Short mmCIF file of C-alpha atoms in Angstrom, two decimals:
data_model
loop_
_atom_site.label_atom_id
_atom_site.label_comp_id
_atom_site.label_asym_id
_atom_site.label_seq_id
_atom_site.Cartn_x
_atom_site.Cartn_y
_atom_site.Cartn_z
CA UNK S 210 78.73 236.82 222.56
CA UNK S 211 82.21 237.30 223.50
CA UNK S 212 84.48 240.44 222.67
CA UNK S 213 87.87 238.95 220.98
CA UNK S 214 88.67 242.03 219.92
CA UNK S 215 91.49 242.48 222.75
CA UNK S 216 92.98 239.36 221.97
CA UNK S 217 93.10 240.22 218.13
CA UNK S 218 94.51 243.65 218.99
CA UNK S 219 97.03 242.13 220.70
CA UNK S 220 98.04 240.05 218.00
CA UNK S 221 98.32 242.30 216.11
CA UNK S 222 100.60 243.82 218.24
CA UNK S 223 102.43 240.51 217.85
CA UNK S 224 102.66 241.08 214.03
CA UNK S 225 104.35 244.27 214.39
CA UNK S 226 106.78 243.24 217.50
CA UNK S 227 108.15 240.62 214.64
CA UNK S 228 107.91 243.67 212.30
CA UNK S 229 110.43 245.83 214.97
CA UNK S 230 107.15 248.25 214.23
CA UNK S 231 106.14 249.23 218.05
CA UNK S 232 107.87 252.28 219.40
CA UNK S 233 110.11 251.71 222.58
CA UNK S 234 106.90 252.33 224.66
CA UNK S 235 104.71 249.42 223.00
CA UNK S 236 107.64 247.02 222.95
CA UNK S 237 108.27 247.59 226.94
CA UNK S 238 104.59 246.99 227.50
CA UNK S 239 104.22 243.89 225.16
CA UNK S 240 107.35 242.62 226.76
CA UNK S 241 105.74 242.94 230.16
CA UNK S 242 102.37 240.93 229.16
CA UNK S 243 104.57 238.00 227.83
CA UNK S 244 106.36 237.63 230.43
CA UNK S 245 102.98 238.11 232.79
CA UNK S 246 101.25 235.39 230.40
CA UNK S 247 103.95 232.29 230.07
CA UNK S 248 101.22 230.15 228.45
CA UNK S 249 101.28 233.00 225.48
CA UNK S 250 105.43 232.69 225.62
CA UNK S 251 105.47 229.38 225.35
CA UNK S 252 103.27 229.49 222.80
CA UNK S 253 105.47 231.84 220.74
CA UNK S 254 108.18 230.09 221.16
CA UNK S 255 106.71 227.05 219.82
CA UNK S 256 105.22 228.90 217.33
CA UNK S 257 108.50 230.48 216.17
CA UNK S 258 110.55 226.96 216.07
CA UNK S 259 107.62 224.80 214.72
CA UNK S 260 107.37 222.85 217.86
CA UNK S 261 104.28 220.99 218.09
CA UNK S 262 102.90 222.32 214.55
CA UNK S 263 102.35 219.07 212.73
CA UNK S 264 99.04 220.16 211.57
CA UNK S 265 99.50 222.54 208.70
CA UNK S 266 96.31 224.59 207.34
CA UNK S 267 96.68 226.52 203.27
CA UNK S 268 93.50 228.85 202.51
CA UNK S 269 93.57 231.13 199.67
CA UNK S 270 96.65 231.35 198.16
CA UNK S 271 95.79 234.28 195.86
CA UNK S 272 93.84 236.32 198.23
CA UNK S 273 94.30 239.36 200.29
CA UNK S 274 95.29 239.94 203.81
CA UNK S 275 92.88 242.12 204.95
CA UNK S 276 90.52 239.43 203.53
CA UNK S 277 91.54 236.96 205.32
CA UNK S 278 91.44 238.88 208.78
CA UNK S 279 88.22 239.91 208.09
CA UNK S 280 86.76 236.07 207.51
CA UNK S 281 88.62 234.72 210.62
CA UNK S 282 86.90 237.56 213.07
CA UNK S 283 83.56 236.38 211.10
CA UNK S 284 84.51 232.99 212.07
CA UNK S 285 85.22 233.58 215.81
CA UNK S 286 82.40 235.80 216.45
CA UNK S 287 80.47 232.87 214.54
CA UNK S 288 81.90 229.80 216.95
CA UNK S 289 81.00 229.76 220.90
CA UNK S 290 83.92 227.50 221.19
CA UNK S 291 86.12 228.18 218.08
CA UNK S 292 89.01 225.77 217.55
CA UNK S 293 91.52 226.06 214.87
CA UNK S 294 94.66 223.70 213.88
CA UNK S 295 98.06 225.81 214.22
CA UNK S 296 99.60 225.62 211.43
CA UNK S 297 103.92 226.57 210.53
CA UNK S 298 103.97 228.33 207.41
CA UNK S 299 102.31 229.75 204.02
CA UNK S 300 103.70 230.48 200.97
CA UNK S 301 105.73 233.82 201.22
CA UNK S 302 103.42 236.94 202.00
CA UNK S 303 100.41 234.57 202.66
CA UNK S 304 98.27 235.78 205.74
CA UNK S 305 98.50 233.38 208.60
CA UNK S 306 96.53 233.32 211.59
CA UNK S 307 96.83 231.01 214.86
CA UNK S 308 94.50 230.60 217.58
CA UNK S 309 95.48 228.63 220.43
CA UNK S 310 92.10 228.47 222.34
CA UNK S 311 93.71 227.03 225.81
CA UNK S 312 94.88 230.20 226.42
CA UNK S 313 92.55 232.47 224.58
CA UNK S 314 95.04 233.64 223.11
CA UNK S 315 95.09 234.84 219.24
CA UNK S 316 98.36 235.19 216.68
CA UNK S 317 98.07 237.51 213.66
CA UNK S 318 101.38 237.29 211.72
CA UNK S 319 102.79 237.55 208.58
CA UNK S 320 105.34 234.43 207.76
CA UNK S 321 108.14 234.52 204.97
CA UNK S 322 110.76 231.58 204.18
CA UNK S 323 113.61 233.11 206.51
CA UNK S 324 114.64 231.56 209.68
CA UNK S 325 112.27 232.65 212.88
CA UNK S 326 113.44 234.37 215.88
CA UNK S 327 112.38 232.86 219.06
CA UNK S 328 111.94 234.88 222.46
CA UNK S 329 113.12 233.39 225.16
CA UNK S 330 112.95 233.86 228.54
CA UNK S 331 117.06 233.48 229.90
CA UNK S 332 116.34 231.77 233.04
CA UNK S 333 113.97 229.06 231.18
CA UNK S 334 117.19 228.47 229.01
CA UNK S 335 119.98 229.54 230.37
CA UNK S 336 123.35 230.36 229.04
CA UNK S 337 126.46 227.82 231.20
CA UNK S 338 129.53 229.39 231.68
CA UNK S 339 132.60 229.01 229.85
CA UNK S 340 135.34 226.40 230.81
CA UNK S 341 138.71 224.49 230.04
CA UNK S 342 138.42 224.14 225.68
CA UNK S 343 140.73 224.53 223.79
CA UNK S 344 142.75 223.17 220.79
CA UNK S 345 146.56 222.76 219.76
CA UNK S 346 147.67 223.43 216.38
CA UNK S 347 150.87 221.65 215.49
CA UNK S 348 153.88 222.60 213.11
CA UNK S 349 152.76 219.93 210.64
CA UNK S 350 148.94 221.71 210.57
CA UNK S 351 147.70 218.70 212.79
CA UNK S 352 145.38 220.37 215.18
CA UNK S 353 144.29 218.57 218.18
CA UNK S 354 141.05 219.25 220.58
CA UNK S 355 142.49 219.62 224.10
CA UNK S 356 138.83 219.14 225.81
CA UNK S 357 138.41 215.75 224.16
CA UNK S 358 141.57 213.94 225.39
CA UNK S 359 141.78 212.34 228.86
CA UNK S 360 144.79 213.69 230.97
CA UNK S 361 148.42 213.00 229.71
CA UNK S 362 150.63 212.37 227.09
CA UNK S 363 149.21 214.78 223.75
CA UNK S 364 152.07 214.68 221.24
CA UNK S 365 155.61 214.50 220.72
CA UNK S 366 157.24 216.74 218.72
CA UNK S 367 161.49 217.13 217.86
CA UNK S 368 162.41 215.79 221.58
CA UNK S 369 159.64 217.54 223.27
CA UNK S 370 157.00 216.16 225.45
CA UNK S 371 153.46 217.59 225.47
CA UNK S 372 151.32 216.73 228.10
CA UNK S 373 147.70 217.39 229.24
CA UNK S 374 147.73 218.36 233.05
CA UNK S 375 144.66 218.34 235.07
CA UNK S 376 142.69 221.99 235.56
CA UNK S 377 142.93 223.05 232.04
CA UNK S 378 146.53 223.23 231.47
CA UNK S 379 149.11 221.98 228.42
CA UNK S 380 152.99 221.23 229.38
CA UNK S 381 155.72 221.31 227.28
CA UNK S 382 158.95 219.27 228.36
CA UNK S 383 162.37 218.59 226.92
CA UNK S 384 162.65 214.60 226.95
CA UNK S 385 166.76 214.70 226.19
CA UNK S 386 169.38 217.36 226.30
CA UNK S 387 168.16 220.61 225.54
CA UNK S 388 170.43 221.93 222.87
CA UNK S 389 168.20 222.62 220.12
CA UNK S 390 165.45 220.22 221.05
CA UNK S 391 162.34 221.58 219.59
CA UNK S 392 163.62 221.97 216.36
CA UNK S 393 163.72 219.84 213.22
CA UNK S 394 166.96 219.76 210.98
CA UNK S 395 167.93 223.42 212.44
CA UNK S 396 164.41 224.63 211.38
CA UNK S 397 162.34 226.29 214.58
CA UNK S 398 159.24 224.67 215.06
CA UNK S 399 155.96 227.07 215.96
CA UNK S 400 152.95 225.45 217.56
CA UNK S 401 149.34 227.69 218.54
CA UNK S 402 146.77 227.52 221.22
CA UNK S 403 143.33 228.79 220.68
CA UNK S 404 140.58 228.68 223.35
CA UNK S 405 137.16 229.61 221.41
CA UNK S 406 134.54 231.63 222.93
CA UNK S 407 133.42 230.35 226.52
CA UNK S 408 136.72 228.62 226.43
CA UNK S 409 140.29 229.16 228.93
CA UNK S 410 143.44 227.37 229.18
CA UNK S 411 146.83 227.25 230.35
CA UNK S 412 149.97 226.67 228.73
CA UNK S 413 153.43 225.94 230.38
CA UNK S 414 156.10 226.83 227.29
CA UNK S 415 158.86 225.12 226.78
CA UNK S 416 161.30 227.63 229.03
CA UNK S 417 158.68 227.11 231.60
CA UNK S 418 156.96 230.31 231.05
CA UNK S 419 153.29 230.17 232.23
CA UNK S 420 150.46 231.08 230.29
CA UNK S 421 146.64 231.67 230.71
CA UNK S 422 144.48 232.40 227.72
CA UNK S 423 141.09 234.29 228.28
CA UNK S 424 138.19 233.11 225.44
CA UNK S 425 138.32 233.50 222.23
CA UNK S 426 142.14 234.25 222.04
CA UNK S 427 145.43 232.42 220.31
CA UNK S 428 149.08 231.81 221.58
CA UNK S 429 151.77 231.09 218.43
CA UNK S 430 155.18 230.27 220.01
CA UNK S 431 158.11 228.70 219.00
CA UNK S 432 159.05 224.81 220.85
CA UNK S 433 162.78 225.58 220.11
CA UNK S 434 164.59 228.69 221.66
CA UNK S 435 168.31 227.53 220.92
CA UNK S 436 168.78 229.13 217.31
CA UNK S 437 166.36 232.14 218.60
CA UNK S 438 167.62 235.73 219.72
CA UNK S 439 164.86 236.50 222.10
CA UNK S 440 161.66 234.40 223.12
CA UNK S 441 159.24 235.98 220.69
CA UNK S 442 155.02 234.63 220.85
CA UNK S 443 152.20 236.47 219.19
CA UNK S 444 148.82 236.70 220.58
CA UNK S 445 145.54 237.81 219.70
CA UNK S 446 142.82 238.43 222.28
CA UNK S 447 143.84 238.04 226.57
CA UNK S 448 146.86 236.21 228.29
CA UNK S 449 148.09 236.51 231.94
CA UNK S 450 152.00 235.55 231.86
CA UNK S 451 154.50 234.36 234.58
CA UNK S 452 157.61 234.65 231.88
CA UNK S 453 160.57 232.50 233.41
CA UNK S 454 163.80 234.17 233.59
CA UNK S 455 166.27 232.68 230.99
CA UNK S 456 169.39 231.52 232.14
CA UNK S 457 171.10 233.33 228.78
CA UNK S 458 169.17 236.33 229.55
CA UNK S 459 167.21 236.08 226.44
CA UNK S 460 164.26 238.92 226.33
CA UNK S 461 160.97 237.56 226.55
CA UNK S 462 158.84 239.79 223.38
CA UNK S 463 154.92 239.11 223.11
CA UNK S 464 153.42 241.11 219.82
CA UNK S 465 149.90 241.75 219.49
CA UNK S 466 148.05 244.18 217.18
CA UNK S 467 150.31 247.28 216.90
CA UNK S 468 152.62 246.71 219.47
CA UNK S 469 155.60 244.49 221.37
CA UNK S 470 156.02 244.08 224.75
CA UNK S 471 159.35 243.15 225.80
CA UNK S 472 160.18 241.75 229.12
CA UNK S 473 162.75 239.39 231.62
CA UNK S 474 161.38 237.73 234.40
CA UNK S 475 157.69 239.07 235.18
CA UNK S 476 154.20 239.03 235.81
CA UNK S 477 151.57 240.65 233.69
CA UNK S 478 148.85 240.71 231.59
CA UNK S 479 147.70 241.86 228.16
CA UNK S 480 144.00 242.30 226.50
CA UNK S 481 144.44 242.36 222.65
CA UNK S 482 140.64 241.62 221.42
CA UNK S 483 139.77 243.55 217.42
CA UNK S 484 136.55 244.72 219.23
CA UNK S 485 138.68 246.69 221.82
CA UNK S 486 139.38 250.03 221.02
CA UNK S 487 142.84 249.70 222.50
CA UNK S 488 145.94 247.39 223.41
CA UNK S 489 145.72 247.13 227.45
CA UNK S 490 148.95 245.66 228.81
CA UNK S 491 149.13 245.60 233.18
CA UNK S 492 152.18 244.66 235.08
CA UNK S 493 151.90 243.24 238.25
CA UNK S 494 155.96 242.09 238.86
CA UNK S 495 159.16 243.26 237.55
CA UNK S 496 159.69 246.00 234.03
CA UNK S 497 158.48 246.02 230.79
CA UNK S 498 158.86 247.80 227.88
CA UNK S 499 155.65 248.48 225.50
CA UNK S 500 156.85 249.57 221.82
CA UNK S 501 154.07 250.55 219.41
CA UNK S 502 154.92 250.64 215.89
CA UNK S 503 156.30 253.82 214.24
CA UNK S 504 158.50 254.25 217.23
CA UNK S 505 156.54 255.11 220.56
CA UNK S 506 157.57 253.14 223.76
CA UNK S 507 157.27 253.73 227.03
CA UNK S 508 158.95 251.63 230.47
CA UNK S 509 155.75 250.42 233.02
CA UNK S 510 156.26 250.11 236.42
CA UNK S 511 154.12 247.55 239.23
CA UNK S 512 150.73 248.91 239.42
CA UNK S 513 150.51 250.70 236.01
CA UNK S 514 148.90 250.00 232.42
CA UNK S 515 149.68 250.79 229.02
CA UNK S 516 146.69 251.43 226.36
CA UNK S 517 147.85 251.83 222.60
CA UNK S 518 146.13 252.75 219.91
CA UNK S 519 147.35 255.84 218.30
CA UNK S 520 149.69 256.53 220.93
CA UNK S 521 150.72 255.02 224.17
CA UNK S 522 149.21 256.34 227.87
CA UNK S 523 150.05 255.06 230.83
CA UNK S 524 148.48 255.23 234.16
CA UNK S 525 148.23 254.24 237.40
CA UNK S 526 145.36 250.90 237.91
CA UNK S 527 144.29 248.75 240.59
CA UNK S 528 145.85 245.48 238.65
CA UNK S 529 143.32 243.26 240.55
CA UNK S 530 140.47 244.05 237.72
CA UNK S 531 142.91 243.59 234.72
CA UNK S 532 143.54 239.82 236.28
CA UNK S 533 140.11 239.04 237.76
CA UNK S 534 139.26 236.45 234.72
CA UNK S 535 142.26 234.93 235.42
CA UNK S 536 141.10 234.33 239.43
CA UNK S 537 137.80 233.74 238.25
CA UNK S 538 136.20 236.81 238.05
CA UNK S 539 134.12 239.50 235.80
CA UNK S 540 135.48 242.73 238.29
CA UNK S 541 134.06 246.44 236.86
CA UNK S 542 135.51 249.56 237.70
CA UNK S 543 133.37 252.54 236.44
CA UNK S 544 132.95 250.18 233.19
CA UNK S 545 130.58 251.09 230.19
CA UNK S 546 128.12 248.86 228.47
CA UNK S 547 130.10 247.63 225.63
CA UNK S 548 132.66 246.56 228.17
CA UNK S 549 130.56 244.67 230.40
CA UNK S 550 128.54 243.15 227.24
CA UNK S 551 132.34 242.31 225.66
CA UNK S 552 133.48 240.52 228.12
CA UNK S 553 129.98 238.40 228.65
CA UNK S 554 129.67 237.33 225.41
CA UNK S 555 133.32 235.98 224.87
CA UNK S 556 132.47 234.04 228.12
CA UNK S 557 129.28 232.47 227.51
CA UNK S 558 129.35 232.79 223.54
CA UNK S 559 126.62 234.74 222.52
CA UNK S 560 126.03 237.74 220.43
CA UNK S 561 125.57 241.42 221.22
CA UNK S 562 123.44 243.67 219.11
CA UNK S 563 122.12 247.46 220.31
CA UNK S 564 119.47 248.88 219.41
CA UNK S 565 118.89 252.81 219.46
CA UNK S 566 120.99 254.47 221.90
CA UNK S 567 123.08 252.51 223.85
CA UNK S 568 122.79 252.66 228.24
CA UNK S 569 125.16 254.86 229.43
CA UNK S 570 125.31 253.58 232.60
CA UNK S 571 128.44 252.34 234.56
CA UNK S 572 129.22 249.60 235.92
CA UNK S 573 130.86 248.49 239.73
CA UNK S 574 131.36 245.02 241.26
CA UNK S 575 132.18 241.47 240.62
CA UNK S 576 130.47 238.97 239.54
CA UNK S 577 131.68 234.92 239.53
CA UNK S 578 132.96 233.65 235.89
CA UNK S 579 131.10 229.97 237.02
CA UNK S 580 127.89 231.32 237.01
CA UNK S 581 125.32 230.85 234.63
CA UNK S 582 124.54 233.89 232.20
CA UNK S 583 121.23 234.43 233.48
CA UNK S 584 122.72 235.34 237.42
CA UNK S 585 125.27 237.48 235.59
CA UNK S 586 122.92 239.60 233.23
CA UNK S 587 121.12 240.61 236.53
CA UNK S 588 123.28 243.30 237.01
CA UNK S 589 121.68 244.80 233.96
CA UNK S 590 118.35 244.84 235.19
CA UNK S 591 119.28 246.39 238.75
CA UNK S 592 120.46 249.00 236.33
CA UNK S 593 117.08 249.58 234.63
CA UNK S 594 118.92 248.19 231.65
CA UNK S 595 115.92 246.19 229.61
CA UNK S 596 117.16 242.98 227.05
CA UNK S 597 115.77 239.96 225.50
CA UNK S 598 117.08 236.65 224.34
CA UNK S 599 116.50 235.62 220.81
CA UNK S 600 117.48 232.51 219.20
CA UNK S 601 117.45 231.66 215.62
CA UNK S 602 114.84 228.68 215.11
CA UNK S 603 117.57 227.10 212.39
CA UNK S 604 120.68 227.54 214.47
CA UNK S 605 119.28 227.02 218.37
CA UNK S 606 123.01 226.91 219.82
CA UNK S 607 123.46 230.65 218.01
CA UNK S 608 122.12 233.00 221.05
CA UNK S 609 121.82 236.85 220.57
CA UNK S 610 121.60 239.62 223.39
CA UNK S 611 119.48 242.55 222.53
CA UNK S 612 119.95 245.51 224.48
CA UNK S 613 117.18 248.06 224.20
CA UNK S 614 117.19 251.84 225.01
CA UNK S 615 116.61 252.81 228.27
CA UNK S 616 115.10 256.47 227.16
#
């Protein structure tokens, strides 16, 4: 007669994986036989979406567990050849116990009415990378999705023109005389670009300032600069700008968070995400002036960057890694994990969640923005950095990073 008892041991490891029962030992070593066994993965997988589980089996409703364990190892010992139906769910705290005999391979588990979570292996189903999406919110609230529309004419709005270019790219255009085009009846006009996560864009403004928006960041400007002091837009999360020097010398002023940056003609960039633990503003060309509220500000020169939070420091940078998204890149100087994981998950628009101790380790190199998560996440594991994949059977697009401890 056969020994199953392996096999139901190791459902029973199973049961408590689901649990988050099995110390970081067990977990790396159950990890390692699923991904040895993909007829047992697949089978989980399935198991945890209901894939192929049209059979459904209900035994004892009002018994016990340990019962029921103890009548299906009577049953297997019992059967030369056993074969059961798989079955989806019980009522809540009902035993429930799968065997799928083509791989020998025997589930213990424990199911409840919440949603399953489904390991998956990344490479099987991978993660694309972000691209050109975005949408334009209008003065009147009409909001408009830019990766929808074929190329050209988007709106018009108070003599302005608003095109869709080619490459991921919105222009604004004065269709008459410029004296207080962009307005309606004296009143300025504001307009906002949002990219969502896994999403980029460029804008061209209305004094032909150049814009490019990271993921998962906003642009509110004005269309109409006549009545208007200074150029003043707000953004939340990354931009790259190429401000355009105004022929009445007006002061180009971007706020974000806790702090304005005030500039002429010049190139540089500012990161502005809530998950950030600071405001990081680089300059590339020209001056600029950083002002954080409650009166701290402080002049940056080519080649340095600005971080507030309580304060302002400056210091000297190699500006090539605060613009690499921009040129297509993920670039890491001497980064942590939360940086690295930050920037991948705005990109390719999944969720990051630790658990114990985060890595320590840093990170140096680049890696290309086009590829697909599962060529960037390498870099983890030529770190010794171990994660999984898990996708919630009810919401499949909603993916979720888990980094483990490494100790």
């Amino acid at each position: 007669m056969q020994d199953h008892t392996p096999l139901l041991n190791r459902a029973e490891q199973l049961l408590r994986y689901l649990r988050h029962e099995l110390s970081v030992t067990e977990e790396a070593e159950f990890l390692q036989w699923l991904a040895e066994n993909p007829e047992q993965q697949t089978f989980v997988n399935a198991l945890c979406s209901g894939e192929g589980m049209e059979e459904e089996l209900q035994f004892m409703e009002e018994s016990h567990q340990e019962e029921d364990w103890l009548a299906l190892q009577k049953r297997i010992n019992a059967a030369p050849n056993p074969v059961f139906p798989l079955w989806k769910k019980l009522i809540s705290t009902a035993a429930v116990i799968l065997i799928c005999c083509a791989t020998g391979f025997y589930f213990y588990a424990e199911y409840a009415a919440k949603p399953r979570i489904i390991i998956q292996d990344l490479a099987k189903q991978d993660i694309k990378a972000g691209g050109n999406k975005a949408y334009l919110t209008l003065a009147d609230g009409k909001q408009i999705v830019l990766n929808d529309l074929e190329n050209g004419k988007v709106a018009e709005q108070a003599g302005l023109s608003i095109t869709k270019m080619a490459d991921g790219k919105l222009r604004y255009e004065l269709k008459e005389d410029p004296a207080g085009k962009g307005s309606q009846n004296g009143e300025v006009l504001y307009n906002t670009i949002s990219t969502p996560a896994g999403g980029q864009y460029q804008v061209v403004l209305p004094d032909g300032s150049r814009v490019w928006l990271n993921a998962a960041s906003s642009l509110t400007y004005a269309t109409s600069l006549a009545s208007l002091k200074e150029r003043s837009v707000t953004l939340t999360g990354e931009a790259y700008f190429e401000v355009a020097k105004d022929q009445f010398r007006k002061p180009f002023v971007v706020k974000s968070g806790n702090q304005e940056v005030e500039v002429m003609g010049t190139h540089f960039n500012i990161s502005s995400y809530a998950q950030e633990p600071v405001v990081a503003t680089t300059l590339l060309e020209g001056r600029v002036k950083v002002k954080r509220s409650g009166a701290f500000e402080s002049i940056l020169e080519p080649g340095e960057q600005s971080l507030v939070g309580k304060g302002i420091a400056v210091r000297k940078v190699d500006t090539t890694t605060a613009v690499a998204w921009k040129n297509g890149l993920f670039k890491f100087e001497d980064a942590n994990i939360y940086t690295v994981m930050n920037q991948f998950a705005r990109w390719y628009n999944f969720e990051v969640v630790y658990e114990g101790k985060a890595p320590d380790n840093k990170f140096n190199g680049e890696i290309y923005r086009n590829l697909n998560a599962s060529k960037a996440l390498k870099m983890l594991s030529y770190a010794d950095i171990r994660f999984r994949v898990e996708i919630n059977s009810k919401e499949p697009e909603r993916k979720k990073i888990v980094i483990t401890s490494n100790q």
